[in-house]
CSV table of C-alpha atoms in Angstrom, one decimal:
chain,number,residue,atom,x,y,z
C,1,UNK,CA,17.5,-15.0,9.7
C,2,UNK,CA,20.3,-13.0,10.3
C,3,UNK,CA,21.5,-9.1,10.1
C,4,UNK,CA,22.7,-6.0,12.0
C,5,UNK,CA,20.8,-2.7,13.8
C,6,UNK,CA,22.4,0.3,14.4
C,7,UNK,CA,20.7,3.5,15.8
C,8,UNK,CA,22.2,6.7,13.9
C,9,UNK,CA,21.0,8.7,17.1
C,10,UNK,CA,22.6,7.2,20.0
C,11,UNK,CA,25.0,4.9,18.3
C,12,UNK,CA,23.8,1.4,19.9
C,13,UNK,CA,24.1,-1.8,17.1
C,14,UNK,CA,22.7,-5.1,17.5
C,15,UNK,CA,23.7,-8.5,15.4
C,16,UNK,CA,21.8,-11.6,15.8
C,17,UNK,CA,22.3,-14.9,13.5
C,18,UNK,CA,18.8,-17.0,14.4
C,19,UNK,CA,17.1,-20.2,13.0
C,20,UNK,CA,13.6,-21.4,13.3
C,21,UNK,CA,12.1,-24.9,12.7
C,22,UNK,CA,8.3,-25.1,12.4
C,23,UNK,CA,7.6,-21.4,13.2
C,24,UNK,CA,9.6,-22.4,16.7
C,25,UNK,CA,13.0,-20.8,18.1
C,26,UNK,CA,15.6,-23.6,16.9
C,27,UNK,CA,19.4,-22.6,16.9
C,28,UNK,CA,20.7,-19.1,17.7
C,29,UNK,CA,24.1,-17.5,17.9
C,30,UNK,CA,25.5,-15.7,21.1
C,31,UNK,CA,27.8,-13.7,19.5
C,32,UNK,CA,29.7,-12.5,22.9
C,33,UNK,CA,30.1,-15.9,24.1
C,34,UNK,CA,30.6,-17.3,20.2
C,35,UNK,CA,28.6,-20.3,20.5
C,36,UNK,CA,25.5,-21.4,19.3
C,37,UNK,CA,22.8,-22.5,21.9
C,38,UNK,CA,19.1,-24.0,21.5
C,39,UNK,CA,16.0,-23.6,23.9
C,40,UNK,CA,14.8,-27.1,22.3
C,41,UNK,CA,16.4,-30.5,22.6
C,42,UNK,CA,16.5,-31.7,18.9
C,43,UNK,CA,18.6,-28.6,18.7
C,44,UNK,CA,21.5,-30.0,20.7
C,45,UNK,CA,22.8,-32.3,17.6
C,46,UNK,CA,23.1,-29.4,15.5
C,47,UNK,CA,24.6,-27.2,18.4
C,48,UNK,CA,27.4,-29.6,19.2
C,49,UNK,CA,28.2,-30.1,15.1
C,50,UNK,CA,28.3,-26.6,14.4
C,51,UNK,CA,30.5,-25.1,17.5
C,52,UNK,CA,33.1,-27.5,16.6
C,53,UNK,CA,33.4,-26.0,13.1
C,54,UNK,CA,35.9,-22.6,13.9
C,55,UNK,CA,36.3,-21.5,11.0
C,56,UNK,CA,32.8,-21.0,10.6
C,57,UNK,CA,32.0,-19.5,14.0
C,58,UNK,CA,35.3,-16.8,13.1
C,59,UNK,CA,33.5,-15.6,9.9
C,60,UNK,CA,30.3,-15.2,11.3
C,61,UNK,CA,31.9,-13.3,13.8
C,62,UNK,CA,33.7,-10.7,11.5
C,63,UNK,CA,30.4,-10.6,9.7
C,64,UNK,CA,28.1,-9.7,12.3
C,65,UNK,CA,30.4,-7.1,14.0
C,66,UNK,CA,32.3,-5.8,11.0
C,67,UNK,CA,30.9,-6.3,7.7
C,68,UNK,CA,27.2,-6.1,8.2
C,69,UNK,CA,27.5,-2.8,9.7
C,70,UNK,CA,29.6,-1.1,6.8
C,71,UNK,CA,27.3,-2.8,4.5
C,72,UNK,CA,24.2,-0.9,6.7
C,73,UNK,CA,25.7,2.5,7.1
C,74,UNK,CA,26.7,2.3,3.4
C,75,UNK,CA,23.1,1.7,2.2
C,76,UNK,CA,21.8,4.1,5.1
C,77,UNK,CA,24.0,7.4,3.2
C,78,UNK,CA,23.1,6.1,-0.7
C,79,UNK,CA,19.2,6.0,0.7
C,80,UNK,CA,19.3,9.1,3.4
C,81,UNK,CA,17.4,11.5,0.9
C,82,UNK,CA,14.4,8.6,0.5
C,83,UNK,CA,14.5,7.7,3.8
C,84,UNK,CA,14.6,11.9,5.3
C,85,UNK,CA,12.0,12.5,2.4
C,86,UNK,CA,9.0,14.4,4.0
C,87,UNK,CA,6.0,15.0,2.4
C,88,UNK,CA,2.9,16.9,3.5
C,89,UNK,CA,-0.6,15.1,3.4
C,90,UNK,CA,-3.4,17.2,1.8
C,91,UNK,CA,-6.4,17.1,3.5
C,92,UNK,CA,-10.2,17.0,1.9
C,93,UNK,CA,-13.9,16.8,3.4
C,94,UNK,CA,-16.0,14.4,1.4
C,95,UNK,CA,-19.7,13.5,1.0
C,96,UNK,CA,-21.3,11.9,-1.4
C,97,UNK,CA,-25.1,13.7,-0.8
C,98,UNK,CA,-25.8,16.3,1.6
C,99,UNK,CA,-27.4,13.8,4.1
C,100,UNK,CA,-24.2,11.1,3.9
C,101,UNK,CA,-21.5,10.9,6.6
C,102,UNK,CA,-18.4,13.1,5.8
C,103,UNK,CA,-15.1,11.6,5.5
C,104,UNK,CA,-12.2,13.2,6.1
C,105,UNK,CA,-9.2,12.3,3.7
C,106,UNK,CA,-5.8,12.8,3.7
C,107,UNK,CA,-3.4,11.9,0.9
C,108,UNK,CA,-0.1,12.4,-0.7
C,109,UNK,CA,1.9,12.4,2.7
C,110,UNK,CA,5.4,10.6,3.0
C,111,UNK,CA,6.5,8.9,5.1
C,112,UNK,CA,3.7,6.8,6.5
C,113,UNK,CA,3.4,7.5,9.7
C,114,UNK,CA,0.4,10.1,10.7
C,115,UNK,CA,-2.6,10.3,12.8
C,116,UNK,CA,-5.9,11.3,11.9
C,117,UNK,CA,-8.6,12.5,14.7
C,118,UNK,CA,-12.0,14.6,14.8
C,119,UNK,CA,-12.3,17.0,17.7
C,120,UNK,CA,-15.6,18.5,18.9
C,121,UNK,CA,-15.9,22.0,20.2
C,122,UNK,CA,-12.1,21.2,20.6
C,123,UNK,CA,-11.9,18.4,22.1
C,124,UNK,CA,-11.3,14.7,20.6
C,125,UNK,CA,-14.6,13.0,19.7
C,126,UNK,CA,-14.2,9.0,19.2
C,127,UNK,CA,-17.7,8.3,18.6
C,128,UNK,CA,-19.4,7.6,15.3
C,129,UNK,CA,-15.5,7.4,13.8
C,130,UNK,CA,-14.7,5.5,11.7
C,131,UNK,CA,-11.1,5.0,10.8
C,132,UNK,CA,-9.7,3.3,7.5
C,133,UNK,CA,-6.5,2.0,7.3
C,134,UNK,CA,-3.2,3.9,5.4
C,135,UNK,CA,-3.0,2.3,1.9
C,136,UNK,CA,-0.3,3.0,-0.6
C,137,UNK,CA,-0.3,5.7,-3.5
C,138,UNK,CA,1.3,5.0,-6.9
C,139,UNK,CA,3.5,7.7,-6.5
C,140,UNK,CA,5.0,5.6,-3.4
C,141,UNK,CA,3.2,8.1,-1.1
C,142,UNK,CA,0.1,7.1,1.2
C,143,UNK,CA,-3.3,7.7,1.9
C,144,UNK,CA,-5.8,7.6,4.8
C,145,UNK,CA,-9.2,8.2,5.2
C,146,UNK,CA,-11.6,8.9,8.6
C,147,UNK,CA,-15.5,8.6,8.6
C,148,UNK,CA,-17.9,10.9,10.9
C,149,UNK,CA,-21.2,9.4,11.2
C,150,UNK,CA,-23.4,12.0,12.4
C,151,UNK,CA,-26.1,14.0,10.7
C,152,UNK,CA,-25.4,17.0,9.3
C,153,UNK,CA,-27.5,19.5,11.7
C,154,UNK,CA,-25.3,17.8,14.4
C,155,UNK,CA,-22.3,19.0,12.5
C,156,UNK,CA,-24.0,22.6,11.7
C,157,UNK,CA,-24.5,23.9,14.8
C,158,UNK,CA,-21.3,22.1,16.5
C,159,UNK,CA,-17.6,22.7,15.6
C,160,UNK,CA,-15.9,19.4,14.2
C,161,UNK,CA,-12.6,19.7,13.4
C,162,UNK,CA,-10.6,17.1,11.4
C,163,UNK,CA,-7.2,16.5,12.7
C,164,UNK,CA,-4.6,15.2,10.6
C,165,UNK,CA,-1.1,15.2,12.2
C,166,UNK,CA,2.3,14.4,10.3
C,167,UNK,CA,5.8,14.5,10.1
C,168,UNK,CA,5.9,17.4,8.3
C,169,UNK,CA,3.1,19.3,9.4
C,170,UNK,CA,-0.3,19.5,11.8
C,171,UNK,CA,-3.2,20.1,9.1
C,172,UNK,CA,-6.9,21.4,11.0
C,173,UNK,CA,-9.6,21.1,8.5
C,174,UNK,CA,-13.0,22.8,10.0
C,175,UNK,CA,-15.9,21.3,9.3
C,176,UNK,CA,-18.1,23.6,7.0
C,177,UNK,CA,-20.5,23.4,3.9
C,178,UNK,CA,-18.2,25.4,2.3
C,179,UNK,CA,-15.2,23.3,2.6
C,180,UNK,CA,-16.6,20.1,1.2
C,181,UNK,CA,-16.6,18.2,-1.3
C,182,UNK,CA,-18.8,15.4,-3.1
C,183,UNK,CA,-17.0,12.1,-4.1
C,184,UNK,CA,-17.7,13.6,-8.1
C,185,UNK,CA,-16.3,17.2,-7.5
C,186,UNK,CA,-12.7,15.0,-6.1
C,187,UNK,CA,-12.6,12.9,-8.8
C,188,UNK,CA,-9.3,13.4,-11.2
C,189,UNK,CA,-10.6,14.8,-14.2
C,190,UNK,CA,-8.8,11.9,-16.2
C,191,UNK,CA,-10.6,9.5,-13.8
C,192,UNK,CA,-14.1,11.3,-15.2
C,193,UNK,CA,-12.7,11.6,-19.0
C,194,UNK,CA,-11.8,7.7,-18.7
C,195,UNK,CA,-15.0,6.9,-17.5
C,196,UNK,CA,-16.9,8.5,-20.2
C,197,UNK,CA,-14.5,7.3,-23.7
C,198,UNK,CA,-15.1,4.1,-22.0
C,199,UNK,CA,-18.8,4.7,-21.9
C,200,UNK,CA,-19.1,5.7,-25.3
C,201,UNK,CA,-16.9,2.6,-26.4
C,202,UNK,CA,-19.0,0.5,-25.2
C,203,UNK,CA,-22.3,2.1,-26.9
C,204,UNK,CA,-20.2,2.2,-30.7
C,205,UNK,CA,-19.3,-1.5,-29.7
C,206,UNK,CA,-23.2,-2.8,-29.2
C,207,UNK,CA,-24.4,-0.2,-31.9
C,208,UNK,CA,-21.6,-1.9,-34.3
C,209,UNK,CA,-22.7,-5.4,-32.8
C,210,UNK,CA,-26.1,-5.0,-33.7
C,211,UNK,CA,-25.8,-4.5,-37.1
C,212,UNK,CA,-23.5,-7.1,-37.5
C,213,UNK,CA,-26.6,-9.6,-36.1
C,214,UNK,CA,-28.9,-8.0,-38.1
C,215,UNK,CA,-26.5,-8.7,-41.7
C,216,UNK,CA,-26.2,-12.2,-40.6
C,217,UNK,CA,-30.0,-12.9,-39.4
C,218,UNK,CA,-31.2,-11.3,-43.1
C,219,UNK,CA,-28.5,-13.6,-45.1
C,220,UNK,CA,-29.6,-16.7,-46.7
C,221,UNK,CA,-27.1,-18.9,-48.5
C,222,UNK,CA,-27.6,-19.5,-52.2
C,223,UNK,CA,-27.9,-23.6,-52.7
C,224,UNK,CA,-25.9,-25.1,-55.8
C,225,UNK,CA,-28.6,-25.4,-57.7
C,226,UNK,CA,-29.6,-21.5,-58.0
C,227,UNK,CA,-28.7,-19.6,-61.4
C,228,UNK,CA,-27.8,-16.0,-61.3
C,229,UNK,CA,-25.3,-13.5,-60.1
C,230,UNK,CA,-25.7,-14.9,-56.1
C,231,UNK,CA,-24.1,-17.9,-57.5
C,232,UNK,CA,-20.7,-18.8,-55.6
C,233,UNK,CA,-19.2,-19.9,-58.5
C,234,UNK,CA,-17.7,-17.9,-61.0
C,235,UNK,CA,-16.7,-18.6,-64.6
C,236,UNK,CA,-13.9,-16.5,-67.0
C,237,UNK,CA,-15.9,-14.8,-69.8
C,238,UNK,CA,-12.5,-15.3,-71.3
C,239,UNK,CA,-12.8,-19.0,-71.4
């Protein structure tokens, strides 16, 4: 493993040229001193071969303090607008029945980091939370989503707040009747559409199978000796 880090803010870089063996530190290079070293002693064999080859030791040199950090602040400008990309998280209360825990959902946001907390009479309330983990969007965006498992007279005559905070914005979502939704209601309506063509499919697909069982269950097969039009062989009136 080897590469460069350089923080844009205060200017500091780092370079590091490492190898492992077995999931264990094997061979590393100290660039300031330009020798390799090893915490292990099968390393030493290696160590001694590969210090006495210059020529190598010079280029990973100039790589590691020159090129790798062009290379990074070149890649750094073409992605800046990806990487300085904000986008905001929007923020719904779910249930799926009136008596079911409400979950508090944010999605959409960019980039990943965010925080997502429920405060009580405002302050933070940690118990009966339950917190999912931030999952990916197609869109290359993410998602999150945070459980409150208390009943909903709890909830009624308390004020429960869900808290989502992220780089671009702080998002308070009060918990009210009003405000939420049921798993159907947030459903894309392509998502519902799907659903039902697929539905329907599947009823013209056992209605059209049916019949199909029902042809071959009523067919008998004429034998060779039968006369008559149900004959399988034909003859040319032309003859």
């Amino acid at each position: 493993m080897f590469g460069c880090e350089w923080d844009d803010q205060t200017g500091e870089t780092n370079a590091f040229d490492q190898h492992g063996y077995d999931g264990e530190d094997f061979v590393s290079l100290d660039l300031k001193e330009l020798r390799y070293i090893s915490p292990v002693q099968q390393g030493i064999p290696t160590v001694q071969k590969w210090n006495n080859e210059k020529s190598s030791l010079d280029y990973w040199k100039n790589y590691l303090s020159i090129e790798c950090f062009d290379y990074l602040k070149k890649y750094v400008q073409y992605g800046k607008s990806s990487l300085e990309k904000t986008v905001s998280p929007q923020v719904s209360l779910l249930q799926k029945d009136p008596s079911s825990p409400v979950a508090c959902h944010a999605t959409g946001f960019y980039p990943i980091g965010v925080t997502i907390n429920w405060q009580k009479n405002g302050q933070d309330h940690d118990e009966d939370v339950d917190l999912g983990g931030i999952v990916p969007n197609e869109d290359g965006t993410f998602q999150v989503m945070s459980t409150l498992n208390v009943k909903p007279e709890e909830w009624k005559k308390n004020k429960y707040e869900c808290v989502v905070e992220h780089k671009s914005r702080t998002t308070k979502s009060v918990l009210t009747e009003d405000k939420i939704k049921t798993n159907y209601e947030s459903l894309p309506i392509g998502i519902i559409i799907g659903a039902v063509a697929a539905v329907l499919l599947l009823v013209v697909i056992g209605v059209a199978g049916y019949c199909v069982y029902q042809k071959r269950k009523g067919f008998k097969p004429v034998s060779d000796s039968d006369d008559g039009s149900n004959s399988s062989t034909h003859t040319d009136p032309n003859a």
